[in-house]
Amino acid sequence: MSSNVDTNIVMLKTAHKLDKIPEARITPAAKLIQDYLLEQMQLCLKDLFENADDLLFEIAEKAGSGSEQARYFDAMRGLRVRRKIIDAQFTSKVREQVSDCLDKVLNDAAGLKERTVELGIVDNDQMERAVAIESMAAKAIDASGDAWLSFRERLNQVLPVKSYSKSECPLSPYQFGDSFFSAIDFDDWDMKVKLILFKLYDHHIGKQLPEMYFEANEKLRDQGILPDLDISHLRSRARRPAINANYLQNLMAASRGEDSADMEHSGQQNGWQSNSMPVAGGAGFQAGYLMPNLNQLQQNVVSASSNIPVATAELKQWSQSITQQVLESAKSPIDSDIINLVAMLFEFILEERDLLPQMKQLMARMQIPIIKVALLERSFFDDNQHVARRLLNIMTRSAVGWQADERIDEDPMLAYMEDIVTRLTKEFDDDLRIFHEELQKFENFLDEYQHKRVIFEARLTTAEEQRYEEEKQRDWAREFLNEILDVAVIPEAIQELLSIHWYKVLHHTYTRHGEGDQWRNAKRVVTELVWSLQPGVTTHSRERFFAVTPKILLALRKGLTALKLDSGDISRWMSMIDDLHLQEISKHETPKPEATKQFQKVQHELKQVQIKPASSFEPEPEPVVPESVDFMARARSLQQGLWYELLQMDGKWLRCHLLTVLGDGERFIFTDRTGEKVADRSLYGLATAMANGKFRQIDDQPIIDRALDTVIDQLSSQVV
């Protein structure tokens, strides 16, 4: 087995040690779940080993050289010998990771804090491993949906570890993936062989995790662990159970005023039930008469694709006109219902605020093909794994993190999605294999696209962790003040005021807000105050002096007051600064008493606490205190890997992806869809943004599922 020690990594560890650490003990409920998941995975591993033999043989047969062929034949023979070893090491690693989590609790309780900082270059094999695990785990968590969220919350009750990064959560897809990679990490297998085996792991275990987490949830609930768990606050939108096609049929019919008997009759006679509807060309297909008109309309869309509007209002009108043209040919109320239902789904898509106009236009062009799909296979509505639904969902989800920029014509994501839509509108007749082909190609494209992003983000994460650790050791407030005061020519009393008392304001501001506007404003008070006390300032910068000084003094008074200093001391400092300013004015402008009067007026205004002139030296007021409404806790619960929108100073919303959280939830690093860093927020700053409506999560739940929920709500309200 590989020791996994990379010579390019320098590990810096610091820890206090106890003579003896108590043994970590897993709770009975946690052990039950751990054993259940391992039992299921061992069954899946058996299938994996059987398929790996055939796959490695096939790859070896197609190898381009003798040495490459020998590599895969050797791996195939080695796998046969090592099956039991891999199985045992995988199980052992999973148990070890759970035990490590429990040890962490004991260490923290005993005051032990061990922090590891990795410096240097991560080698390519480690990067490939990290990318493969990240990709597999992200897909598993996405597919698991509510089952994973519920499992994670219940697991927190039976394992006393309340705070994990996404890769540290015990019994998570990340930990399982890491355990498997560790189990196959033999020195005589190169990374290509390991990645082939991990691909099989993804197929045989990763895709089974949603069902495993669902069953694990049931077992925990049977044990009385959070039986009434509500996870609505953990996701963008509460999901209802799977939608039944007959239920949709009844709602649509009821909206036309039919009674239940009419609904049943029309459903039975027209094949609305999903499991009674064959694919196109089969006996019983009722809507074949619509296909010629749909084909013609589809070709019209292709011809007019360059003229389809982008603005949402115009695009909705265009979509409605398409729907109307299709309805004119419909002879059956059931066919009309299906067409209208698809139209309502697309209306939801076009109103989705999380999709940008260019992406909405692409989706709108798929309306005719999706109408065809719904007429051909009614299972489109109640099977969330239907190929057309999956393609629409994966396309819209990929569009969530997309933002147009000046290089839009070179954008690979937009170009690839454009190719998909173009092929579907040009070539789709009644053979749904084209959707399978496009889905497979798009998933392959996304794997490659995300592979590059994950590599970039892994390097960024390492750099940000190093930077964070370095910054924690530095006193930025003291460094800034020393830089200014070492060269400033100001009275000793003002030096003392800034170096002792304003230092506390600077230090608190940086700790709370990081390098944001508040930090810049607090620093500017220092630089502007020092500037205002320089000889001759009222001669060469008179207008600026009288414009800036009131704001400096107001911000200074408020900062010192916030420190809860003695009001008499604050007044003496402010009077001292006033006297210094008046001396400067009198020295250079003796014949102009109006200058002195102007400054005295400023002094009077500053004494009126209720007067609050606009000041660029202090942050905007915060109408909501985050701690009072638990926004700090909400900020800590943000999930890495999800997409959010953050309101910037210029009033524009920034679409960003939470890459990592540094420290104990102290700093949040956000990236764009390419993996480039776009935002860095402190815990307090992020909580404040949440409290003031300047930060929100983007809903990335499958869009067709959400659209159907909305349609059902609308139809239900009409029926009532």
XYZ file of N, CA and C in Angstrom, residues 585-705:
363
model
N -6.087 77.271 10.814
C -6.874 78.249 10.053
C -6.397 79.662 10.359
N -6.210 79.953 11.643
C -5.812 81.307 12.045
C -4.419 81.646 11.540
N -3.534 80.660 11.520
C -2.153 80.895 11.103
C -2.062 81.322 9.647
N -2.897 80.739 8.811
C -2.777 80.991 7.377
C -3.873 81.890 6.831
N -4.918 82.161 7.640
C -6.028 82.943 7.098
C -6.491 83.978 8.106
N -5.569 84.722 8.706
C -5.927 85.719 9.716
C -6.878 86.787 9.184
N -6.692 87.297 7.976
C -7.584 88.352 7.486
C -8.974 87.845 7.118
N -9.224 86.573 7.237
C -10.506 86.040 6.763
C -11.256 85.400 7.921
N -11.915 86.220 8.732
C -12.636 85.672 9.891
C -13.787 84.757 9.503
N -14.248 84.855 8.228
C -15.365 83.980 7.836
C -14.953 82.514 7.869
N -13.649 82.253 7.699
C -13.178 80.861 7.771
C -13.339 80.311 9.175
N -12.970 81.147 10.161
C -13.132 80.722 11.549
C -14.590 80.510 11.889
N -15.440 81.419 11.398
C -16.877 81.271 11.652
C -17.401 79.975 11.030
N -16.912 79.685 9.840
C -17.355 78.455 9.164
C -16.973 77.226 9.979
N -15.752 77.219 10.533
C -15.324 76.061 11.302
C -16.063 75.961 12.629
N -16.348 77.128 13.233
C -17.113 77.113 14.474
C -18.520 76.560 14.239
N -19.071 76.863 13.083
C -20.383 76.303 12.729
C -20.303 74.780 12.634
N -19.203 74.316 12.049
C -18.987 72.867 11.954
C -18.929 72.239 13.348
N -18.193 72.900 14.257
C -18.097 72.391 15.628
C -19.470 72.273 16.273
N -20.311 73.281 16.072
C -21.651 73.266 16.661
C -22.472 72.095 16.125
N -22.369 71.860 14.829
C -23.139 70.765 14.220
C -22.688 69.412 14.765
N -21.395 69.281 14.982
C -20.883 67.999 15.465
C -21.350 67.675 16.873
N -21.691 68.709 17.644
C -22.167 68.487 19.003
C -23.619 68.043 19.042
N -24.320 68.175 17.895
C -25.713 67.742 17.827
C -25.744 66.277 17.409
N -25.895 65.413 18.375
C -25.787 63.971 18.096
C -26.799 63.508 17.070
N -28.015 64.131 17.099
C -29.053 63.651 16.209
C -28.782 64.009 14.753
N -27.898 64.981 14.535
C -27.573 65.348 13.158
C -26.602 64.314 12.611
N -26.940 63.751 11.448
C -26.092 62.715 10.881
C -25.831 63.000 9.413
N -24.853 63.865 9.108
C -24.549 64.144 7.710
C -24.038 62.890 7.019
N -24.293 62.807 5.707
C -23.821 61.643 4.951
C -22.312 61.556 5.067
N -21.820 60.405 5.384
C -20.381 60.259 5.603
C -19.852 59.053 4.868
N -18.783 59.281 4.103
C -18.161 58.163 3.401
C -17.160 57.453 4.295
N -17.030 57.920 5.552
C -16.045 57.336 6.444
C -16.635 56.297 7.379
N -17.925 56.027 7.273
C -18.516 55.052 8.175
C -19.454 54.153 7.395
N -19.643 52.924 7.824
C -20.531 52.018 7.096
C -21.973 52.480 7.168
N -22.759 52.002 6.186
C -24.187 52.304 6.216
C -24.802 51.698 7.473
N -25.863 52.316 7.991
C -26.491 51.756 9.193
C -27.012 50.362 8.926
N -26.954 49.519 9.939
C -27.426 48.145 9.817
C -28.759 48.039 10.540
N -29.880 48.071 9.808
C -31.184 48.103 10.451
C -31.523 46.852 11.232
N -30.869 45.742 10.915
C -31.150 44.497 11.627
C -29.865 44.002 12.269
N -29.911 43.680 13.539
C -28.745 43.124 14.217
C -28.734 41.623 13.989
N -27.724 41.087 13.288
C -27.739 39.664 12.938
C -27.924 38.737 14.122
N -27.225 39.006 15.240
C -27.303 38.086 16.369
C -28.730 37.954 16.891
N -29.512 39.055 16.812
C -30.841 39.039 17.418
C -31.813 38.157 16.667
N -31.547 37.849 15.428
C -32.454 37.007 14.643
C -31.757 35.747 14.131
N -30.643 35.425 14.762
C -29.959 34.164 14.489
C -29.396 34.069 13.074
N -29.047 35.221 12.480
C -28.461 35.167 11.140
C -27.031 34.636 11.174
N -26.371 34.766 12.314
C -25.030 34.191 12.418
C -25.113 32.669 12.276
N -26.100 32.072 12.929
C -26.268 30.615 12.832
C -26.637 30.213 11.417
N -27.479 31.023 10.772
C -27.854 30.716 9.386
C -26.637 30.775 8.472
N -25.797 31.779 8.699
C -24.599 31.900 7.871
C -23.702 30.679 8.055
N -23.574 30.211 9.290
C -22.733 29.031 9.548
C -23.295 27.774 8.898
N -24.601 27.752 8.655
C -25.218 26.544 8.089
C -25.200 26.533 6.565
N -24.642 27.565 5.941
C -24.583 27.596 4.482
C -23.804 26.393 3.962
N -24.296 25.832 2.869
C -23.684 24.622 2.332
C -22.687 24.955 1.237
N -21.499 24.393 1.390
C -20.506 24.539 0.329
C -21.000 23.830 -0.925
N -20.703 24.421 -2.063
C -21.091 23.816 -3.332
C -22.375 24.356 -3.905
N -23.163 25.105 -3.107
C -24.408 25.673 -3.617
C -24.144 27.074 -4.185
N -25.139 27.565 -4.929
C -25.021 28.869 -5.571
C -25.831 29.908 -4.806
N -25.259 31.111 -4.743
C -25.884 32.210 -4.016
C -25.769 33.490 -4.840
N -26.557 34.499 -4.440
C -26.438 35.828 -5.028
C -26.116 36.820 -3.927
N -25.165 37.703 -4.213
C -24.687 38.679 -3.235
C -24.788 40.062 -3.861
N -25.481 40.978 -3.176
C -25.641 42.344 -3.684
C -24.344 43.113 -3.459
N -23.800 43.666 -4.545
C -22.541 44.397 -4.457
C -22.780 45.884 -4.214
N -21.694 46.604 -3.989
C -21.782 48.028 -3.704
C -22.370 48.811 -4.880
N -22.158 48.326 -6.115
C -22.679 49.030 -7.286
C -24.150 48.713 -7.565
N -24.778 47.962 -6.651
C -26.200 47.651 -6.816
C -26.475 46.449 -7.696
N -25.439 45.790 -8.196
C -25.617 44.624 -9.059
C -25.489 43.349 -8.235
N -26.279 42.346 -8.605
C -26.226 41.052 -7.918
C -25.108 40.211 -8.525
N -24.268 39.683 -7.651
C -23.179 38.800 -8.070
C -23.597 37.355 -7.834
N -23.530 36.550 -8.866
C -23.862 35.127 -8.759
C -22.591 34.366 -8.401
N -22.607 33.654 -7.286
C -21.372 33.035 -6.811
C -21.641 31.692 -6.144
N -20.576 30.912 -6.070
C -20.616 29.529 -5.593
C -19.759 29.451 -4.330
N -20.318 28.946 -3.242
C -19.563 28.873 -1.987
C -18.535 27.757 -2.095
N -17.271 28.156 -2.209
C -16.201 27.181 -2.386
C -15.791 26.547 -1.068
N -15.473 27.385 -0.098
C -14.967 26.845 1.159
C -15.222 27.828 2.293
N -15.203 27.304 3.510
C -15.345 28.110 4.720
C -14.076 27.909 5.538
N -13.409 29.002 5.874
C -12.125 28.929 6.556
C -12.294 29.101 8.061
N -11.376 28.491 8.810
C -11.438 28.584 10.258
C -12.684 27.900 10.782
N -13.153 28.335 11.907
C -14.387 27.789 12.480
C -15.564 28.614 11.984
N -15.766 28.597 10.667
C -16.854 29.364 10.073
C -16.602 30.857 10.117
N -15.334 31.265 9.991
C -14.995 32.677 10.139
C -14.939 33.423 8.816
N -14.518 32.748 7.740
C -14.418 33.423 6.442
C -15.016 32.518 5.363
N -15.704 33.142 4.417
C -16.407 32.435 3.355
C -15.824 32.874 2.008
N -15.372 31.911 1.232
C -14.755 32.201 -0.058
C -15.720 31.770 -1.162
N -16.008 32.681 -2.079
C -16.943 32.416 -3.172
C -16.216 32.492 -4.511
N -16.649 31.633 -5.438
C -16.063 31.625 -6.779
C -17.162 31.728 -7.825
N -16.746 31.984 -9.073
C -17.699 31.960 -10.176
C -17.697 30.577 -10.812
N -18.365 30.414 -11.935
C -18.512 29.086 -12.532
C -17.212 28.550 -13.103
N -16.201 29.406 -13.289
C -14.911 28.932 -13.786
C -13.962 28.575 -12.655
N -14.374 28.840 -11.394
C -13.518 28.555 -10.258
C -12.686 29.732 -9.808
N -12.917 30.908 -10.391
C -12.154 32.098 -10.001
C -12.808 32.776 -8.800
N -12.001 33.216 -7.858
C -12.516 33.865 -6.657
C -13.180 35.194 -7.008
N -14.409 35.392 -6.487
C -15.136 36.625 -6.773
C -15.588 37.351 -5.507
N -15.560 36.673 -4.358
C -15.991 37.334 -3.124
C -15.362 36.631 -1.927
N -15.150 37.428 -0.871
C -14.547 36.948 0.370
C -15.275 37.682 1.493
N -15.999 36.945 2.340
C -16.789 37.588 3.380
C -16.497 36.984 4.748
N -16.524 37.833 5.759
C -16.427 37.349 7.131
C -17.788 36.813 7.559
N -17.811 36.079 8.662
C -19.073 35.558 9.183
C -20.043 36.694 9.498
N -19.550 37.706 10.183
C -20.424 38.818 10.569
C -20.901 39.585 9.335
N -19.992 39.814 8.390
C -20.380 40.540 7.183
C -21.436 39.794 6.378
N -21.284 38.474 6.306
C -22.248 37.675 5.564
C -23.594 37.641 6.284
N -23.554 37.500 7.612
C -24.800 37.501 8.382
C -25.528 38.837 8.229
N -24.764 39.928 8.217
C -25.369 41.248 8.039
C -26.029 41.356 6.673
N -25.347 40.855 5.637
C -25.925 40.878 4.291
C -27.211 40.062 4.240
N -27.224 38.906 4.900
C -28.430 38.077 4.941
C -29.560 38.812 5.646
N -29.227 39.455 6.761
C -30.250 40.143 7.548
C -30.859 41.308 6.781
N -30.065 41.934 5.922
C -30.527 43.108 5.184
C -31.000 42.780 3.777
N -31.190 41.489 3.484
C -31.721 41.103 2.180
C -30.738 41.266 1.042
N -29.439 41.248 1.350
C -28.424 41.445 0.322
C -27.697 40.150 -0.032
N -28.225 39.040 0.444
C -27.625 37.738 0.163
C -28.736 36.711 0.140
N -28.770 35.874 -0.881
C -29.825 34.870 -0.963
C -29.307 33.638 -1.686
N -29.922 32.509 -1.382
C -29.567 31.263 -2.054
C -30.334 31.154 -3.357
N -29.644 30.680 -4.381
C -30.286 30.418 -5.669
C -30.910 29.029 -5.621
N -32.141 28.940 -6.044
C -32.860 27.660 -6.014
C -32.372 26.788 -7.164
N -31.635 25.726 -6.834
C -31.130 24.839 -7.882
C -31.797 23.473 -7.847
N -32.956 23.393 -7.201
C -33.740 22.159 -7.286
C -34.180 21.956 -8.743
N -34.388 20.718 -9.184
C -34.766 20.468 -10.578
C -35.928 21.351 -11.018
N -35.742 22.072 -12.116
C -36.700 23.107 -12.486
C -38.041 22.529 -12.916
N -38.058 21.358 -13.553
C -39.335 20.775 -13.965
C -40.133 20.349 -12.740
N -39.443 19.836 -11.723
C -40.134 19.466 -10.485
C -40.772 20.700 -9.846
